[in-house]
XYZ file of N, CA and C in Angstrom:
870
model
N 52.376 149.133 -41.603
C 53.865 149.482 -41.293
C 54.257 148.987 -40.084
N 55.190 148.324 -40.064
C 55.600 147.742 -38.776
C 56.858 148.540 -38.340
N 56.704 149.038 -36.963
C 57.886 149.647 -36.480
C 58.499 148.948 -35.235
N 59.730 148.900 -35.364
C 60.654 148.267 -34.264
C 61.253 149.455 -33.448
N 60.850 149.306 -32.329
C 61.322 150.407 -31.170
C 62.361 149.646 -30.260
N 63.555 150.388 -30.328
C 64.618 149.691 -29.309
C 64.719 150.614 -28.115
N 64.519 150.330 -27.021
C 64.670 151.220 -25.801
C 66.096 151.036 -25.174
N 66.956 152.161 -25.156
C 68.299 152.046 -24.763
C 68.186 152.301 -23.160
N 68.946 151.490 -22.609
C 69.013 151.580 -20.901
C 69.732 152.932 -20.731
N 69.142 153.589 -19.796
C 69.974 154.751 -19.468
C 70.376 154.595 -17.759
N 71.559 154.762 -17.517
C 72.195 154.588 -16.187
C 71.476 155.540 -15.180
N 70.231 155.270 -14.806
C 69.492 156.319 -13.958
C 69.232 155.750 -12.700
N 69.815 154.486 -12.350
C 69.587 153.894 -10.975
C 70.902 153.673 -10.296
N 70.795 154.088 -8.949
C 72.099 153.727 -8.139
C 72.065 152.362 -7.494
N 73.251 151.754 -7.314
C 73.275 150.455 -6.688
C 72.528 150.448 -5.214
N 72.288 149.416 -4.777
C 71.478 149.250 -3.584
C 71.936 148.172 -2.720
N 72.218 148.435 -1.601
C 72.681 147.534 -0.561
C 71.430 146.977 0.062
N 71.408 145.686 0.495
C 70.305 145.319 1.226
C 70.305 145.688 2.741
N 71.425 145.945 3.094
C 71.666 146.492 4.488
C 72.609 147.629 4.370
N 72.418 148.743 4.740
C 73.321 149.716 4.616
C 74.091 150.007 5.865
N 73.790 149.210 6.937
C 74.677 149.245 8.242
C 74.684 147.830 8.818
N 75.834 147.538 8.909
C 76.050 146.015 9.581
C 77.089 146.075 10.606
N 76.990 145.185 11.680
C 77.844 145.142 12.791
C 78.411 143.586 12.778
N 79.491 143.496 13.187
C 79.969 142.084 13.462
C 81.092 142.034 14.523
N 81.032 141.046 15.388
C 81.969 140.743 16.417
C 82.950 139.820 16.083
N 84.210 140.316 16.046
C 85.374 139.565 15.618
C 86.285 139.008 16.741
N 86.554 137.860 16.782
C 87.441 137.408 17.886
C 88.891 137.792 17.544
N 89.620 138.144 18.787
C 91.018 138.519 18.475
C 91.846 137.619 17.990
N 91.622 136.377 17.992
C 92.567 135.225 17.584
C 92.031 134.635 16.379
N 91.099 135.432 15.531
C 90.762 134.945 14.287
C 92.015 134.816 13.445
N 91.967 133.785 12.589
C 93.100 133.543 11.745
C 93.087 134.455 10.599
N 94.305 134.758 10.223
C 94.342 135.658 9.052
C 93.887 134.958 7.760
N 93.209 135.681 6.935
C 92.546 135.110 5.648
C 91.122 134.659 5.953
N 90.716 134.538 7.209
C 89.449 134.140 7.443
C 88.362 135.267 6.815
N 87.254 134.616 6.608
C 86.122 135.477 6.065
C 85.462 135.987 7.255
N 85.171 137.436 7.251
C 84.561 138.042 8.249
C 83.258 138.358 7.936
N 82.844 138.856 6.772
C 81.328 138.840 6.303
C 81.318 138.370 4.968
N 80.342 137.387 4.715
C 80.267 136.648 3.397
C 79.710 137.687 2.270
N 80.077 137.105 1.120
C 79.750 137.844 -0.067
C 78.366 138.226 -0.319
N 77.315 137.115 0.019
C 75.913 137.368 -0.029
C 75.469 138.536 0.999
N 76.055 138.771 2.038
C 75.560 139.655 2.933
C 75.857 141.129 2.633
N 76.812 141.336 1.426
C 77.281 142.559 1.154
C 77.084 142.936 -0.410
N 76.654 142.040 -1.114
C 76.445 142.306 -2.562
C 75.268 143.251 -2.775
N 75.553 144.192 -3.570
C 74.761 145.272 -4.120
C 73.891 144.901 -5.263
N 72.761 145.376 -5.466
C 72.204 145.196 -6.866
C 71.937 146.575 -7.607
N 71.517 146.437 -8.908
C 71.445 147.620 -9.663
C 70.433 147.291 -10.623
N 69.320 148.185 -10.432
C 68.233 148.024 -11.603
C 68.619 148.074 -12.925
N 69.757 148.811 -13.080
C 70.308 149.007 -14.758
C 71.063 147.704 -15.053
N 71.086 146.713 -14.232
C 71.900 145.393 -14.344
C 73.419 145.717 -14.867
N 73.807 146.853 -14.149
C 75.323 147.088 -14.278
C 76.120 146.306 -13.557
N 77.373 146.052 -14.068
C 78.418 145.283 -13.317
C 78.718 146.410 -12.134
N 78.925 145.753 -10.715
C 79.078 146.404 -9.602
C 80.526 146.359 -9.315
N 81.140 147.595 -9.055
C 82.636 147.622 -8.566
C 82.674 148.169 -7.158
N 83.419 147.386 -6.322
C 83.323 147.724 -4.644
C 84.798 148.501 -4.339
N 84.678 148.988 -3.306
C 85.911 149.566 -2.735
C 85.641 149.671 -1.042
N 86.689 149.280 -0.229
C 86.587 149.207 1.019
C 87.631 150.102 1.741
N 87.234 151.018 2.696
C 88.085 151.959 3.243
C 87.765 151.824 4.856
N 88.725 152.106 5.716
C 88.538 152.253 7.094
C 88.629 153.754 7.618
N 87.684 153.880 8.406
C 87.472 155.497 8.853
C 88.395 155.794 10.120
N 88.745 154.796 10.913
C 89.342 154.845 12.194
C 91.013 154.812 11.998
N 91.763 155.919 12.413
C 93.251 155.917 12.042
C 93.700 154.413 12.704
N 94.998 154.174 12.091
C 95.762 153.040 12.418
C 94.973 151.624 12.438
N 93.856 151.708 11.733
C 93.052 150.411 11.577
C 93.291 149.861 9.922
N 93.755 150.704 9.203
C 93.882 150.351 7.691
C 94.834 149.075 7.655
N 94.534 148.174 6.601
C 95.293 147.127 6.271
C 94.791 145.764 7.029
N 93.942 146.049 8.092
C 93.581 144.654 8.575
C 92.397 143.904 7.932
N 91.535 144.625 7.286
C 90.390 144.201 6.587
C 90.353 144.552 5.128
N 90.059 143.532 4.345
C 90.111 143.920 2.924
C 89.004 143.002 2.194
N 88.742 143.300 0.925
C 87.791 142.620 0.172
C 88.281 141.638 -0.896
N 87.698 140.503 -1.197
C 88.368 139.528 -2.037
C 88.652 140.129 -3.487
N 87.829 140.888 -3.963
C 88.192 141.705 -5.220
C 87.376 142.824 -5.671
N 87.571 143.433 -6.670
C 87.038 144.700 -7.058
C 85.440 144.292 -7.474
N 85.064 143.076 -7.712
C 83.841 142.620 -8.042
C 83.182 141.753 -7.111
N 84.184 141.523 -5.937
C 83.676 140.410 -5.011
C 83.802 141.209 -3.420
N 82.668 141.665 -2.933
C 82.690 142.447 -1.699
C 82.959 141.588 -0.439
N 83.375 140.219 -0.542
C 83.522 139.433 0.622
C 84.671 140.000 1.517
N 84.453 140.481 2.773
C 85.436 140.971 3.489
C 86.114 139.938 4.345
N 87.474 139.918 4.397
C 88.321 138.884 5.063
C 89.387 139.595 5.887
N 89.853 138.902 6.947
C 91.042 139.484 7.763
C 92.417 139.256 7.029
N 93.072 140.507 7.063
C 94.335 140.509 6.163
C 95.514 140.411 7.140
N 95.202 140.943 8.301
C 96.341 141.088 9.215
C 96.088 140.691 10.581
N 96.795 139.964 11.530
C 96.377 139.581 12.725
C 95.994 140.574 13.666
N 94.989 140.506 14.520
C 94.397 141.534 15.257
C 95.182 141.436 16.623
N 95.052 142.572 17.262
C 95.618 142.782 18.684
C 94.684 143.698 19.476
N 94.126 143.146 20.301
C 92.943 143.951 21.225
C 93.506 145.303 21.716
N 94.969 145.108 22.118
C 95.366 146.308 22.711
C 95.582 147.407 21.855
N 95.636 147.060 20.478
C 95.891 148.146 19.603
C 94.637 148.928 19.190
N 93.628 148.113 19.010
C 92.254 148.689 18.767
C 91.187 147.747 18.911
N 89.931 147.965 19.513
C 89.004 147.070 19.650
C 87.772 147.276 18.920
N 87.724 148.442 18.199
C 86.578 148.850 17.339
C 87.154 149.679 16.047
N 86.471 149.334 15.043
C 86.716 150.197 13.948
C 85.363 150.226 12.994
N 85.548 151.196 12.190
C 84.303 151.291 11.131
C 84.737 151.207 9.755
N 84.217 150.512 8.872
C 84.675 150.331 7.472
C 83.449 150.952 6.726
N 83.969 151.520 5.547
C 83.150 151.944 4.557
C 82.993 151.220 3.034
N 82.110 150.603 2.782
C 82.047 149.629 1.469
C 81.311 150.560 0.464
N 81.976 150.745 -0.741
C 81.375 151.554 -1.604
C 80.985 150.529 -2.794
N 79.809 150.877 -3.437
C 79.435 150.020 -4.475
C 79.208 151.160 -5.810
N 79.879 150.864 -6.791
C 79.639 151.834 -8.053
C 79.457 150.990 -9.109
N 78.530 151.743 -10.151
C 78.157 151.109 -11.450
C 79.103 151.348 -12.386
N 80.236 152.077 -11.980
C 81.244 152.153 -13.169
C 82.645 151.974 -12.291
N 83.800 151.676 -13.004
C 84.995 151.532 -12.407
C 85.362 152.907 -11.867
N 86.207 153.035 -10.789
C 86.699 154.218 -10.163
C 87.321 155.169 -11.183
N 87.992 154.591 -12.243
C 88.812 155.505 -13.103
C 87.908 155.999 -14.223
N 86.611 155.425 -14.373
C 85.790 155.703 -15.452
C 85.343 157.237 -15.456
N 85.446 157.802 -16.670
C 85.010 159.059 -16.918
C 83.536 159.412 -16.976
N 82.847 158.275 -17.095
C 81.191 158.446 -17.390
C 80.692 158.749 -15.969
N 79.438 159.190 -15.941
C 78.782 159.479 -14.739
C 78.737 158.291 -13.957
N 78.644 158.270 -12.728
C 78.810 157.182 -11.836
C 77.821 157.213 -10.709
N 77.039 156.249 -10.468
C 76.175 156.206 -9.249
C 76.873 155.400 -8.083
N 76.760 155.814 -6.999
C 77.612 155.018 -5.886
C 76.381 154.882 -4.589
N 76.746 153.756 -4.125
C 75.992 153.357 -2.710
C 77.159 153.245 -1.637
N 76.658 153.226 -0.376
C 77.719 153.202 0.623
C 77.216 152.388 1.894
N 77.776 151.348 2.260
C 77.489 150.725 3.507
C 78.479 150.791 4.504
N 77.830 150.973 5.740
C 78.883 151.169 7.099
C 78.674 149.968 7.667
N 80.153 149.584 7.990
C 80.290 148.370 8.739
C 80.866 148.469 10.018
N 80.500 148.054 11.016
C 81.203 148.266 12.421
C 81.739 146.901 12.805
N 83.153 146.922 13.083
C 83.674 145.686 13.410
C 84.078 145.890 15.085
N 83.666 144.951 15.798
C 83.926 144.956 17.209
C 84.743 143.798 17.593
N 86.006 143.975 18.093
C 87.143 143.024 18.412
C 86.828 142.536 19.813
N 86.765 141.272 19.853
C 86.454 140.507 21.068
C 87.663 140.072 21.715
N 88.084 140.525 22.933
C 89.438 139.941 23.283
C 89.287 138.497 23.582
N 90.349 137.814 23.511
C 90.444 136.242 23.806
C 91.595 136.078 24.642
N 91.702 134.914 25.165
C 92.739 134.431 26.095
C 93.895 134.045 25.445
N 94.867 134.990 25.007
C 95.951 134.750 24.366
C 97.273 134.939 24.937
N 97.208 135.546 26.171
C 98.556 135.959 26.869
C 98.660 135.185 28.255
N 100.058 134.878 28.629
C 100.275 134.272 29.877
C 100.417 135.326 31.043
N 100.061 134.857 32.338
C 100.146 135.956 33.319
C 101.224 136.773 33.385
N 101.134 138.052 33.958
C 102.354 138.922 34.127
C 102.459 139.198 35.697
N 103.695 139.118 36.283
C 103.999 139.273 37.561
C 104.105 140.842 37.747
N 103.569 141.279 38.926
C 103.515 142.701 39.115
C 104.603 143.079 40.242
N 105.052 144.303 40.130
C 105.076 145.064 39.143
C 105.834 144.938 37.862
N 105.367 145.355 36.822
C 106.116 145.093 35.485
C 106.289 146.350 34.850
N 107.163 146.335 33.700
C 107.420 147.536 32.865
C 107.395 146.970 31.440
N 106.750 147.943 30.578
C 106.514 147.463 29.215
C 107.981 147.628 28.553
N 108.106 146.698 27.685
C 109.431 146.526 27.040
C 109.455 147.546 25.852
N 110.180 148.630 25.734
C 110.288 149.594 24.660
C 108.947 150.043 24.177
N 108.010 150.356 25.136
C 106.737 150.875 24.872
C 105.843 149.943 24.149
N 106.246 148.623 24.129
C 105.460 147.566 23.524
C 104.556 147.005 24.594
N 103.256 147.335 24.577
C 102.104 146.697 25.547
C 101.937 145.434 25.482
N 102.509 144.642 24.675
C 102.408 143.012 24.601
C 103.404 142.465 25.452
N 104.431 143.211 25.784
C 105.491 142.500 26.821
C 105.650 143.311 27.935
N 105.392 142.735 29.102
C 105.669 143.397 30.301
C 106.726 142.608 31.111
N 107.913 143.294 31.496
C 109.020 142.697 32.259
C 108.999 143.037 33.656
N 108.873 141.877 34.494
C 108.817 142.200 36.101
C 110.389 141.889 36.501
N 110.727 142.521 37.732
C 111.859 142.376 38.331
C 111.708 141.253 39.436
N 112.969 140.553 39.663
C 113.047 139.548 40.682
C 112.485 139.934 42.059
N 111.866 138.936 42.856
C 111.471 139.419 44.117
C 112.552 139.015 45.150
N 112.725 139.686 46.251
C 113.727 139.396 47.340
C 113.176 139.629 48.621
N 113.732 138.688 49.685
C 113.538 139.041 51.001
C 114.425 138.196 51.893
N 114.228 138.396 53.250
C 115.124 137.834 53.987
C 114.420 137.004 55.129
N 115.137 136.159 55.748
C 114.750 135.385 57.063
C 115.899 135.251 58.070
N 115.620 135.052 59.322
C 116.646 134.914 60.309
C 117.080 133.684 60.512
N 118.162 133.417 60.531
C 118.667 132.025 60.942
C 118.213 131.330 62.005
N 117.949 130.087 62.139
C 117.431 129.446 63.260
C 116.362 129.972 63.890
N 115.467 130.619 63.144
C 114.144 131.295 63.653
C 112.926 130.938 62.812
N 111.824 130.478 63.212
C 110.689 130.300 62.584
C 109.821 131.446 62.365
N 109.424 131.714 61.246
C 108.422 132.891 60.931
C 107.086 132.370 60.555
N 106.154 132.768 61.263
C 104.808 132.338 61.062
C 104.251 133.092 59.866
N 104.271 134.448 60.165
C 103.718 135.222 59.133
C 104.218 135.116 57.690
N 103.484 135.555 56.651
C 104.151 135.449 55.336
C 105.131 136.468 55.096
N 106.167 135.908 54.402
C 107.267 136.774 54.227
C 107.205 138.071 53.525
N 107.820 139.129 53.860
C 107.935 140.470 53.273
C 108.857 140.487 52.287
N 108.297 140.811 51.095
C 109.231 140.811 49.831
C 109.264 142.160 49.120
N 110.270 142.272 48.503
C 110.528 143.541 47.654
C 110.651 143.093 46.124
N 109.948 143.788 45.336
C 109.461 145.101 45.513
C 107.874 145.255 46.043
N 107.442 143.957 46.415
C 105.984 143.829 46.781
C 105.921 142.268 46.919
N 104.512 142.088 47.451
C 104.206 140.664 47.559
C 104.109 140.008 46.163
N 104.172 138.824 46.074
C 104.072 138.001 44.905
C 102.596 138.308 44.368
N 102.483 138.689 43.221
C 101.100 138.839 42.444
C 101.199 138.840 40.955
N 100.319 138.097 40.340
C 100.237 138.192 38.986
C 98.982 138.351 38.371
N 98.777 138.903 37.266
C 97.610 139.268 36.669
C 97.413 138.511 35.270
N 96.171 138.374 34.872
C 95.797 138.005 33.483
C 95.808 139.289 32.723
N 96.715 139.450 31.637
C 96.784 140.716 30.888
C 95.483 140.871 29.888
N 95.031 139.659 29.630
C 93.693 139.647 28.978
C 92.650 140.210 29.887
N 92.498 141.467 30.226
C 91.916 142.024 31.373
C 90.541 141.888 31.326
N 89.780 141.753 30.010
C 88.472 141.811 30.029
C 87.898 140.327 30.219
N 88.992 139.299 30.232
C 88.641 137.924 30.711
C 89.040 137.584 32.049
N 90.265 138.200 32.470
C 90.647 137.986 33.865
C 90.424 136.756 34.494
N 91.283 135.760 33.901
C 91.035 134.388 34.449
C 91.680 134.192 35.749
N 91.195 133.350 36.710
C 91.959 133.168 37.970
C 93.360 132.546 37.692
N 94.156 132.934 38.806
C 95.538 132.655 38.748
C 95.961 131.832 39.918
N 96.616 130.726 39.698
C 97.214 129.914 41.051
C 98.694 130.037 40.965
N 99.261 129.807 42.177
C 100.791 129.902 42.370
C 101.393 128.623 43.015
N 102.430 128.406 42.594
C 103.361 127.161 43.007
C 104.686 127.415 42.973
N 105.469 126.784 43.829
C 106.835 126.652 44.014
C 107.439 125.620 43.016
N 108.122 125.807 42.053
C 108.645 124.777 41.094
C 110.290 124.518 41.086
N 110.858 125.263 41.831
C 112.297 125.181 41.887
C 113.070 125.730 43.130
N 114.018 125.416 43.513
C 114.984 126.223 44.421
C 114.587 125.928 45.750
N 113.476 125.113 46.020
C 112.880 125.003 47.581
C 113.532 123.822 48.149
N 114.736 123.961 48.561
C 115.586 122.995 48.980
C 115.064 122.542 50.603
N 114.750 121.286 50.633
C 114.357 120.601 52.012
C 112.990 121.106 52.211
N 112.155 121.647 51.126
C 110.898 122.103 51.217
C 110.535 123.016 52.342
N 111.399 124.011 52.611
C 111.470 125.000 53.646
C 110.353 125.915 53.507
N 109.994 126.210 52.322
C 108.959 127.292 52.046
C 107.683 126.718 51.527
N 106.564 127.306 51.533
C 105.238 126.937 50.987
C 104.782 128.275 50.298
N 103.852 128.014 49.228
C 103.330 129.328 48.575
C 101.659 128.885 48.753
N 100.994 129.947 49.006
C 99.551 129.801 49.175
C 99.131 129.801 47.642
N 98.443 128.803 47.155
C 98.042 128.770 45.827
C 97.061 129.941 45.247
N 96.474 130.359 46.282
C 95.598 131.627 45.799
C 95.983 133.123 45.873
N 96.734 133.305 47.090
C 97.336 134.570 47.192
C 98.635 134.797 46.900
N 99.499 133.765 46.768
C 100.991 133.899 46.336
C 101.722 134.237 47.612
N 101.218 134.318 48.809
C 102.018 134.441 50.073
C 102.976 133.304 50.246
N 104.342 133.631 50.695
C 105.152 132.535 50.812
C 105.355 132.631 52.518
N 105.386 131.229 52.935
C 105.509 131.141 54.214
C 106.497 129.987 54.606
N 107.140 129.803 55.759
C 108.067 128.909 56.195
C 107.459 127.728 56.638
N 108.060 126.511 56.496
C 107.669 125.165 57.065
C 108.492 124.576 58.110
N 109.754 125.177 58.083
C 110.756 124.891 59.106
C 111.892 125.820 59.240
N 112.607 125.715 60.241
C 113.770 126.792 60.512
C 114.998 126.359 59.540
N 115.741 127.313 59.312
C 116.838 127.276 58.489
C 118.034 127.363 59.456
N 119.114 126.363 59.328
C 120.211 126.464 60.201
C 121.481 126.800 59.359
N 121.472 126.845 57.896
C 122.574 127.238 57.150
C 122.480 128.592 56.561
N 123.590 129.363 56.453
C 123.287 130.685 55.809
C 123.174 130.711 54.400
N 123.029 129.619 53.878
C 122.917 129.772 52.372
C 121.686 130.274 51.709
N 121.663 131.013 50.810
C 120.409 131.753 50.477
C 119.641 130.773 49.503
N 118.423 131.043 49.362
C 117.471 130.216 48.658
C 117.156 131.235 47.309
N 117.023 130.579 46.099
C 116.485 131.096 44.881
C 115.421 130.329 44.477
N 114.187 130.742 44.774
C 112.897 130.270 44.529
C 112.503 130.579 43.002
N 111.812 129.452 42.523
C 111.169 129.760 41.228
C 109.725 129.497 41.458
N 108.905 130.553 41.352
C 107.397 130.715 41.462
C 106.769 130.660 40.294
N 105.872 130.002 40.017
C 105.092 129.846 38.783
C 103.619 130.313 38.883
N 103.110 131.216 38.146
C 101.749 131.683 38.120
C 101.050 131.026 36.918
N 99.939 130.438 37.116
C 99.476 129.572 36.199
C 97.891 129.790 36.043
N 97.354 130.098 34.797
C 95.820 130.140 34.619
C 95.202 128.969 35.037
N 94.078 129.042 35.789
C 93.389 127.889 36.315
C 92.856 127.087 35.121
N 92.337 127.874 34.139
C 91.591 127.248 33.003
C 92.461 126.759 31.855
N 93.963 127.013 32.008
C 94.824 126.523 30.944
C 96.129 126.437 31.578
N 96.711 125.403 31.923
C 97.774 125.355 32.574
C 99.018 125.492 31.495
N 98.830 125.780 30.328
C 99.811 126.139 29.232
C 100.076 127.591 29.417
N 99.397 128.404 30.094
C 99.544 129.799 30.092
C 100.026 129.908 31.426
N 101.301 130.313 31.689
C 102.174 130.345 32.841
C 103.281 131.235 32.842
N 103.666 131.805 33.690
C 104.898 132.490 33.837
C 105.718 132.245 35.246
N 107.122 132.329 35.157
C 107.843 132.222 36.288
C 108.592 133.301 36.893
N 108.717 133.440 38.124
C 109.432 134.669 38.557
C 110.305 134.064 39.679
N 111.376 134.700 39.810
C 112.489 134.218 40.863
C 112.381 135.134 41.972
N 112.550 134.294 43.251
C 112.487 134.925 44.541
C 113.700 134.524 45.294
N 114.583 135.694 45.577
C 115.903 135.393 46.343
C 115.451 135.643 47.793
N 115.720 134.676 48.727
C 115.629 134.760 50.118
C 116.845 134.582 50.714
N 117.327 135.659 51.296
C 118.688 135.551 51.994
C 118.395 135.262 53.550
N 119.468 134.406 54.066
C 119.395 134.013 55.501
C 120.390 134.775 56.255
N 119.820 135.458 57.230
C 120.726 136.539 57.896
C 120.566 136.285 59.422
N 121.510 136.735 60.265
C 121.597 136.796 61.616
C 120.483 137.658 62.148
N 119.889 137.328 63.161
C 118.676 138.164 63.770
C 119.201 139.501 64.115
N 118.656 140.570 64.085
C 119.047 141.831 64.497
C 118.500 142.048 65.856
N 119.323 142.113 66.961
C 118.619 142.504 68.409
C 118.805 143.873 68.702
N 119.725 144.519 68.088
C 120.076 145.868 68.570
C 120.011 146.844 67.482
N 119.631 148.002 67.565
C 119.652 148.900 66.644
C 120.986 149.625 66.523
N 121.363 150.112 65.299
C 122.570 150.803 65.153
C 122.678 152.017 66.055
N 123.828 152.703 66.433
C 123.819 153.675 67.332
C 125.083 154.548 66.928
N 125.092 155.860 67.098
C 126.517 156.644 66.720
C 127.212 156.607 68.152
N 128.506 156.460 67.811
C 129.594 156.360 68.955
C 129.564 157.575 69.609
N 129.333 158.811 69.101
C 129.211 160.011 69.738
C 127.985 160.851 69.314
N 127.356 161.530 70.400
C 126.383 162.154 70.204
C 126.432 163.388 69.463
N 127.447 164.138 69.693
C 127.746 165.393 69.155
C 129.054 165.321 68.436
N 129.040 165.931 67.299
C 130.285 165.933 66.368
C 130.624 167.292 66.068
N 131.855 167.702 66.098
C 132.139 169.301 65.898
C 133.210 169.223 64.825
N 133.129 170.016 64.006
C 134.053 170.213 62.896
C 134.546 171.575 62.651
N 135.348 171.816 61.627
C 135.869 173.053 61.364
C 136.032 173.082 59.808
N 135.555 174.188 59.251
C 135.853 174.550 57.712
C 136.351 175.815 57.568
N 137.037 176.071 56.458
C 137.745 177.275 56.171
C 137.059 178.042 55.162
N 137.087 179.380 55.199
C 136.536 180.326 54.146
C 137.376 179.915 52.830
N 136.645 179.951 51.696
C 137.068 179.875 50.436
C 137.471 178.296 49.997
N 137.065 177.093 50.948
C 137.323 176.092 50.534
C 136.398 175.569 49.183
N 136.973 174.748 48.317
C 136.160 174.334 47.060
C 135.138 173.401 47.596
N 133.997 173.282 46.648
C 133.044 172.255 47.038
C 133.804 170.638 47.096
N 133.094 170.123 47.955
C 133.635 168.424 48.214
C 134.857 168.463 48.999
N 135.206 169.714 49.656
C 136.538 169.673 50.380
C 136.107 169.057 51.701
N 137.268 168.518 52.327
C 136.965 167.825 53.728
C 136.521 168.927 54.794
N 135.789 168.397 55.713
C 135.473 169.019 56.917
C 136.430 168.442 58.038
N 137.203 169.344 58.706
C 138.052 168.811 59.762
C 137.543 168.817 61.249
N 138.206 167.972 61.866
C 137.750 168.039 63.401
C 137.932 169.282 64.072
N 137.158 169.628 64.838
C 137.323 171.089 65.601
C 138.651 170.808 66.472
N 139.525 171.698 66.369
C 140.773 171.695 67.145
C 141.869 170.825 66.386
N 141.468 170.220 65.340
C 142.656 169.532 64.615
C 142.502 169.613 63.236
N 143.216 170.662 62.617
C 142.962 171.017 61.107
C 143.548 170.044 60.382
N 144.212 168.874 60.812
C 145.035 167.955 59.739
C 144.067 166.549 59.940
N 143.037 166.523 60.656
C 142.221 165.279 60.795
C 140.801 165.548 60.293
N 140.415 164.737 59.102
C 138.977 165.059 58.652
C 138.098 164.480 59.656
N 136.930 165.255 59.737
C 136.010 164.695 60.721
C 135.119 163.489 60.119
N 135.044 162.528 61.064
C 134.315 161.208 60.668
C 133.371 160.879 61.554
N 132.169 160.467 61.093
C 130.860 160.150 61.696
C 130.740 158.685 61.800
N 130.759 157.889 62.711
C 130.536 156.584 62.832
C 129.547 155.983 63.611
N 129.077 154.948 63.253
C 127.916 154.046 63.910
C 128.285 152.797 64.178
N 127.848 152.094 65.151
C 128.059 150.739 65.543
C 126.929 149.985 65.761
N 126.875 148.616 65.559
C 125.784 147.707 65.863
C 126.317 146.545 66.631
N 125.586 146.412 67.726
C 126.172 145.240 68.638
C 125.910 143.790 67.952
N 124.979 143.985 67.032
C 124.723 142.551 66.168
C 125.916 142.305 65.357
N 126.774 143.333 65.031
C 127.921 142.945 64.218
C 129.095 143.665 64.807
N 129.677 143.144 65.986
C 130.687 143.649 66.779
C 132.129 143.684 66.089
N 132.225 142.953 65.068
C 133.491 142.907 64.381
C 133.596 143.923 63.114
N 132.518 144.555 62.896
C 132.333 145.417 61.631
C 132.797 146.978 62.185
């Protein structure tokens, strides 16, 4: 008697990843749709020879949507949205491998692989002049105010000019890279009156100025490693008469009179003259006609 025995496969094996923990370093400027981890590094096997169904999730808040898999049966991970190091520089992904579709009512065996993605900052931004303020809480844009300073007419100043709101200074906003920055004057320097130190940004005078006309300099901050990454700031330098005398009050003691019951912001009158408001004046011999 010949007996034919057919053995029915029972779904008693779970899918297996070759590596259950992986880590990858991804450059910030990686192009969208680029492959992050190849399919062969992520494919799971199943001793039951079942079709494997994959699902990818992000465990770190606000990092959803950046990484995705090619398909439900293709675990290759690719970049779906442009990265920004300022938004996040590390995330963890969970890749699930199931031997049944997610919606299947049948018993399902599942394996999980943990994938750590480390974002590497790249040189993507031009220098920022300091101080600066972020535009509408957007940390990718920092707006600086113009610089300003004064020089005396017909007088040579040897020391670097004192500027407001501070000395000329720019930083590389890609702070983990922190490329060296050099400075140059690219506009407004009539008759080459001024020079700027390429390393420090300090502005000094080359010659005296005999005209009261102001200067509006354009100072460029450029990354040494890439001249295409630069920013320009304006520096207004006003030419004024030299101040030789401090201002002083015409009278050392002022006396005034107020009346009970006066409303706020009412005049204080001169003592002994209830019809003349009290006035406090100062003079400066540098400006005798003022």
